[in-house]
PDB file of C-alpha atoms in Angstrom:
ATOM      1  CA  UNK H1037     111.309  71.534 101.048  1.00  0.00           C
ATOM      2  CA  UNK H1038     110.490  74.508  98.720  1.00  0.00           C
ATOM      3  CA  UNK H1039     112.778  75.658  95.866  1.00  0.00           C
ATOM      4  CA  UNK H1040     112.600  78.638  93.348  1.00  0.00           C
ATOM      5  CA  UNK H1041     113.907  78.501  89.647  1.00  0.00           C
ATOM      6  CA  UNK H1042     114.238  81.845  87.945  1.00  0.00           C
ATOM      7  CA  UNK H1043     114.502  81.911  84.054  1.00  0.00           C
ATOM      8  CA  UNK H1044     115.381  84.981  82.354  1.00  0.00           C
ATOM      9  CA  UNK H1045     115.980  85.842  78.674  1.00  0.00           C
ATOM     10  CA  UNK H1046     119.825  86.364  77.923  1.00  0.00           C
ATOM     11  CA  UNK H1047     120.806  89.880  77.753  1.00  0.00           C
ATOM     12  CA  UNK H1048     120.997  90.267  74.055  1.00  0.00           C
ATOM     13  CA  UNK H1049     117.651  88.581  73.201  1.00  0.00           C
ATOM     14  CA  UNK H1050     114.933  90.940  72.417  1.00  0.00           C
ATOM     15  CA  UNK H1051     112.077  90.943  74.832  1.00  0.00           C
ATOM     16  CA  UNK H1052     108.869  92.162  73.185  1.00  0.00           C
ATOM     17  CA  UNK H1053     106.693  91.411  76.200  1.00  0.00           C
ATOM     18  CA  UNK H1054     108.998  93.631  78.493  1.00  0.00           C
ATOM     19  CA  UNK H1055     108.809  96.207  75.902  1.00  0.00           C
ATOM     20  CA  UNK H1056     105.206  96.157  75.733  1.00  0.00           C
ATOM     21  CA  UNK H1057     104.886  96.565  79.531  1.00  0.00           C
ATOM     22  CA  UNK H1058     107.349  99.489  79.334  1.00  0.00           C
ATOM     23  CA  UNK H1059     105.110 101.176  76.735  1.00  0.00           C
ATOM     24  CA  UNK H1060     101.963 100.450  78.774  1.00  0.00           C
ATOM     25  CA  UNK H1061     103.955 102.328  81.812  1.00  0.00           C
ATOM     26  CA  UNK H1062     104.835 105.081  79.674  1.00  0.00           C
ATOM     27  CA  UNK H1063     101.198 105.647  78.474  1.00  0.00           C
ATOM     28  CA  UNK H1064     100.142 105.605  82.159  1.00  0.00           C
ATOM     29  CA  UNK H1065     102.441 108.612  82.754  1.00  0.00           C
ATOM     30  CA  UNK H1066     105.232 106.613  84.756  1.00  0.00           C
ATOM     31  CA  UNK H1067     108.491 108.365  83.870  1.00  0.00           C
ATOM     32  CA  UNK H1068     112.171 107.303  84.348  1.00  0.00           C
ATOM     33  CA  UNK H1069     111.818 103.698  83.411  1.00  0.00           C
ATOM     34  CA  UNK H1070     114.934 102.590  81.306  1.00  0.00           C
ATOM     35  CA  UNK H1071     114.075  99.000  80.626  1.00  0.00           C
ATOM     36  CA  UNK H1072     111.682  96.389  81.830  1.00  0.00           C
ATOM     37  CA  UNK H1073     112.301  92.690  81.096  1.00  0.00           C
ATOM     38  CA  UNK H1074     110.217  89.769  81.658  1.00  0.00           C
ATOM     39  CA  UNK H1075     111.218  86.558  83.336  1.00  0.00           C
ATOM     40  CA  UNK H1076     109.497  83.428  84.814  1.00  0.00           C
ATOM     41  CA  UNK H1077     109.855  82.120  88.254  1.00  0.00           C
ATOM     42  CA  UNK H1078     108.902  78.611  89.060  1.00  0.00           C
ATOM     43  CA  UNK H1079     108.108  77.887  92.612  1.00  0.00           C
ATOM     44  CA  UNK H1080     108.528  74.253  93.496  1.00  0.00           C
ATOM     45  CA  UNK H1081     107.492  71.968  96.330  1.00  0.00           C
ATOM     46  CA  UNK H1082     109.670  68.891  96.871  1.00  0.00           C
ATOM     47  CA  UNK H1083     109.183  65.822  99.142  1.00  0.00           C
ATOM     48  CA  UNK H1084     112.780  65.159 100.070  1.00  0.00           C
ATOM     49  CA  UNK H1085     114.737  67.253 102.504  1.00  0.00           C
ATOM     50  CA  UNK H1086     117.981  66.190 100.946  1.00  0.00           C
ATOM     51  CA  UNK H1087     119.896  69.104  99.389  1.00  0.00           C
ATOM     52  CA  UNK H1088     122.033  67.131  97.118  1.00  0.00           C
ATOM     53  CA  UNK H1089     119.035  65.288  95.765  1.00  0.00           C
ATOM     54  CA  UNK H1090     117.072  68.520  95.500  1.00  0.00           C
ATOM     55  CA  UNK H1091     119.951  70.238  93.407  1.00  0.00           C
ATOM     56  CA  UNK H1092     120.158  67.266  90.962  1.00  0.00           C
ATOM     57  CA  UNK H1093     116.237  67.627  90.452  1.00  0.00           C
ATOM     58  CA  UNK H1094     116.576  71.227  89.805  1.00  0.00           C
ATOM     59  CA  UNK H1095     119.331  71.031  87.549  1.00  0.00           C
ATOM     60  CA  UNK H1096     117.528  68.517  85.424  1.00  0.00           C
ATOM     61  CA  UNK H1097     114.414  70.466  85.594  1.00  0.00           C
ATOM     62  CA  UNK H1098     116.005  73.717  84.626  1.00  0.00           C
ATOM     63  CA  UNK H1099     118.013  72.572  81.827  1.00  0.00           C
ATOM     64  CA  UNK H1100     115.498  70.004  80.227  1.00  0.00           C
ATOM     65  CA  UNK H1101     112.247  71.566  80.931  1.00  0.00           C
ATOM     66  CA  UNK H1102     112.224  75.127  82.393  1.00  0.00           C
ATOM     67  CA  UNK H1103     114.873  77.039  80.480  1.00  0.00           C
ATOM     68  CA  UNK H1104     115.780  77.129  76.541  1.00  0.00           C
ATOM     69  CA  UNK H1105     119.669  77.096  76.783  1.00  0.00           C
ATOM     70  CA  UNK H1106     119.858  79.207  73.692  1.00  0.00           C
ATOM     71  CA  UNK H1107     117.953  81.917  74.638  1.00  0.00           C
ATOM     72  CA  UNK H1108     117.519  82.029  78.476  1.00  0.00           C
ATOM     73  CA  UNK H1109     119.745  81.726  81.766  1.00  0.00           C
ATOM     74  CA  UNK H1110     118.511  80.237  84.897  1.00  0.00           C
ATOM     75  CA  UNK H1111     119.176  80.297  88.625  1.00  0.00           C
ATOM     76  CA  UNK H1112     117.875  78.370  91.380  1.00  0.00           C
ATOM     77  CA  UNK H1113     117.661  78.581  95.091  1.00  0.00           C
ATOM     78  CA  UNK H1114     116.544  76.351  97.653  1.00  0.00           C
ATOM     79  CA  UNK H1115     114.203  77.912 100.252  1.00  0.00           C
ATOM     80  CA  UNK H1116     114.002  76.347 103.747  1.00  0.00           C
ATOM     81  CA  UNK H1117     110.503  75.708 104.845  1.00  0.00           C
TER      82      UNK H1117
ATOM     83  CA  UNK Z  78     118.783 101.709  90.112  1.00  0.00           C
ATOM     84  CA  UNK Z  79     117.297  98.089  89.643  1.00  0.00           C
ATOM     85  CA  UNK Z  80     114.260  96.685  90.829  1.00  0.00           C
ATOM     86  CA  UNK Z  81     112.581  93.458  90.761  1.00  0.00           C
ATOM     87  CA  UNK Z  82     108.507  92.867  90.915  1.00  0.00           C
ATOM     88  CA  UNK Z  83     107.364  89.055  91.253  1.00  0.00           C
ATOM     89  CA  UNK Z  84     103.903  88.284  90.323  1.00  0.00           C
ATOM     90  CA  UNK Z  85     102.435  85.037  91.578  1.00  0.00           C
ATOM     91  CA  UNK Z  86      98.989  83.451  91.344  1.00  0.00           C
ATOM     92  CA  UNK Z  87      97.028  83.468  94.498  1.00  0.00           C
ATOM     93  CA  UNK Z  88      97.235  80.215  96.292  1.00  0.00           C
ATOM     94  CA  UNK Z  89      93.561  79.055  95.491  1.00  0.00           C
ATOM     95  CA  UNK Z  90      93.981  79.805  91.881  1.00  0.00           C
ATOM     96  CA  UNK Z  91      94.429  76.968  89.642  1.00  0.00           C
ATOM     97  CA  UNK Z  92      97.684  76.899  87.683  1.00  0.00           C
ATOM     98  CA  UNK Z  93      97.347  74.931  84.383  1.00  0.00           C
ATOM     99  CA  UNK Z  94     100.924  75.977  83.163  1.00  0.00           C
ATOM    100  CA  UNK Z  95     102.346  74.992  86.502  1.00  0.00           C
ATOM    101  CA  UNK Z  96     100.537  71.449  86.325  1.00  0.00           C
ATOM    102  CA  UNK Z  97     101.894  71.060  82.622  1.00  0.00           C
ATOM    103  CA  UNK Z  98     105.531  71.499  83.723  1.00  0.00           C
ATOM    104  CA  UNK Z  99     105.024  69.279  86.645  1.00  0.00           C
ATOM    105  CA  UNK Z 100     103.665  66.571  84.104  1.00  0.00           C
ATOM    106  CA  UNK Z 101     106.500  67.147  81.969  1.00  0.00           C
ATOM    107  CA  UNK Z 102     108.846  66.517  84.844  1.00  0.00           C
ATOM    108  CA  UNK Z 103     107.044  63.283  85.987  1.00  0.00           C
ATOM    109  CA  UNK Z 104     107.581  61.855  82.202  1.00  0.00           C
ATOM    110  CA  UNK Z 105     111.216  62.872  82.521  1.00  0.00           C
ATOM    111  CA  UNK Z 106     111.236  60.438  85.367  1.00  0.00           C
ATOM    112  CA  UNK Z 107     111.779  63.118  88.104  1.00  0.00           C
ATOM    113  CA  UNK Z 108     110.175  62.177  91.292  1.00  0.00           C
ATOM    114  CA  UNK Z 109     109.267  63.715  94.405  1.00  0.00           C
ATOM    115  CA  UNK Z 110     107.873  66.987  92.942  1.00  0.00           C
ATOM    116  CA  UNK Z 111     104.741  67.781  94.891  1.00  0.00           C
ATOM    117  CA  UNK Z 112     103.930  71.203  93.026  1.00  0.00           C
ATOM    118  CA  UNK Z 113     105.067  73.459  90.522  1.00  0.00           C
ATOM    119  CA  UNK Z 114     103.550  76.934  90.127  1.00  0.00           C
ATOM    120  CA  UNK Z 115     104.513  79.384  87.491  1.00  0.00           C
ATOM    121  CA  UNK Z 116     104.933  83.054  88.316  1.00  0.00           C
ATOM    122  CA  UNK Z 117     106.337  86.301  86.397  1.00  0.00           C
ATOM    123  CA  UNK Z 118     109.354  88.236  87.377  1.00  0.00           C
ATOM    124  CA  UNK Z 119     110.001  91.630  85.780  1.00  0.00           C
ATOM    125  CA  UNK Z 120     113.408  93.127  86.111  1.00  0.00           C
ATOM    126  CA  UNK Z 121     113.149  96.992  86.169  1.00  0.00           C
ATOM    127  CA  UNK Z 122     115.845  99.446  85.462  1.00  0.00           C
ATOM    128  CA  UNK Z 123     115.004 102.869  86.767  1.00  0.00           C
ATOM    129  CA  UNK Z 124     116.855 106.223  86.114  1.00  0.00           C
ATOM    130  CA  UNK Z 125     116.043 107.675  89.743  1.00  0.00           C
ATOM    131  CA  UNK Z 126     118.115 106.399  92.784  1.00  0.00           C
ATOM    132  CA  UNK Z 127     115.269 108.135  95.187  1.00  0.00           C
ATOM    133  CA  UNK Z 128     113.783 105.112  97.004  1.00  0.00           C
ATOM    134  CA  UNK Z 129     110.737 106.839  97.799  1.00  0.00           C
ATOM    135  CA  UNK Z 130     110.178 107.772  94.278  1.00  0.00           C
ATOM    136  CA  UNK Z 131     111.044 104.102  93.214  1.00  0.00           C
ATOM    137  CA  UNK Z 132     108.566 102.720  95.708  1.00  0.00           C
ATOM    138  CA  UNK Z 133     105.756 104.987  94.252  1.00  0.00           C
ATOM    139  CA  UNK Z 134     106.470 103.829  90.666  1.00  0.00           C
ATOM    140  CA  UNK Z 135     106.753 100.170  91.715  1.00  0.00           C
ATOM    141  CA  UNK Z 136     103.489 100.396  93.480  1.00  0.00           C
ATOM    142  CA  UNK Z 137     101.605 102.053  90.312  1.00  0.00           C
ATOM    143  CA  UNK Z 138     103.387  99.476  88.080  1.00  0.00           C
ATOM    144  CA  UNK Z 139     102.373  96.605  90.198  1.00  0.00           C
ATOM    145  CA  UNK Z 140      98.806  97.433  90.843  1.00  0.00           C
ATOM    146  CA  UNK Z 141      97.974  99.080  87.558  1.00  0.00           C
ATOM    147  CA  UNK Z 142      99.897  96.949  85.036  1.00  0.00           C
ATOM    148  CA  UNK Z 143     101.943  93.922  86.294  1.00  0.00           C
ATOM    149  CA  UNK Z 144      99.570  92.187  88.618  1.00  0.00           C
ATOM    150  CA  UNK Z 145      95.858  91.161  88.174  1.00  0.00           C
ATOM    151  CA  UNK Z 146      94.639  91.852  91.775  1.00  0.00           C
ATOM    152  CA  UNK Z 147      91.869  89.556  91.622  1.00  0.00           C
ATOM    153  CA  UNK Z 148      94.077  86.363  90.850  1.00  0.00           C
ATOM    154  CA  UNK Z 149      97.596  87.309  91.709  1.00  0.00           C
ATOM    155  CA  UNK Z 150      99.860  88.699  94.508  1.00  0.00           C
ATOM    156  CA  UNK Z 151     102.800  90.726  93.764  1.00  0.00           C
ATOM    157  CA  UNK Z 152     105.990  91.522  95.860  1.00  0.00           C
ATOM    158  CA  UNK Z 153     108.947  93.954  94.725  1.00  0.00           C
ATOM    159  CA  UNK Z 154     112.330  94.752  96.164  1.00  0.00           C
ATOM    160  CA  UNK Z 155     114.867  97.452  95.140  1.00  0.00           C
ATOM    161  CA  UNK Z 156     118.175  95.844  94.075  1.00  0.00           C
ATOM    162  CA  UNK Z 157     121.303  98.295  94.772  1.00  0.00           C
ATOM    163  CA  UNK Z 158     123.276  98.531  91.506  1.00  0.00           C
TER     164      UNK Z 158
END
């Protein structure tokens, strides 16, 4: 089974990488971009098809490894394969 | 209007960051993870609500700034706000 965990900076947290991309867009002449924020997406392939087990794995992964709970939010979804 | 561009390494391209996360998961005792690959997600806020214009902006952004076409694929979607 496949799953996807998306990790984003919390809304108050400064995002210099996103700002850099936004500036690059402006130098390219792209107008009307108000904000760009950069996050991470983890595409995960799992052996099991048991959704309860997958949920447990994803929760542990997200809270212990993928996201820093002080600065980041996460969300995950299971993708039927 | 909001939009999201997701950039992922092409399938043949080695992903050392993903591998590192996978190893961390294994040391944590998480079993049954076959693969983890790391991608980027750009959350973009745009002034215009004209979808044709947004598509043009996103295509330019994705091909010129966000993705390296040699190693990466991208996809984008417009999110109604």
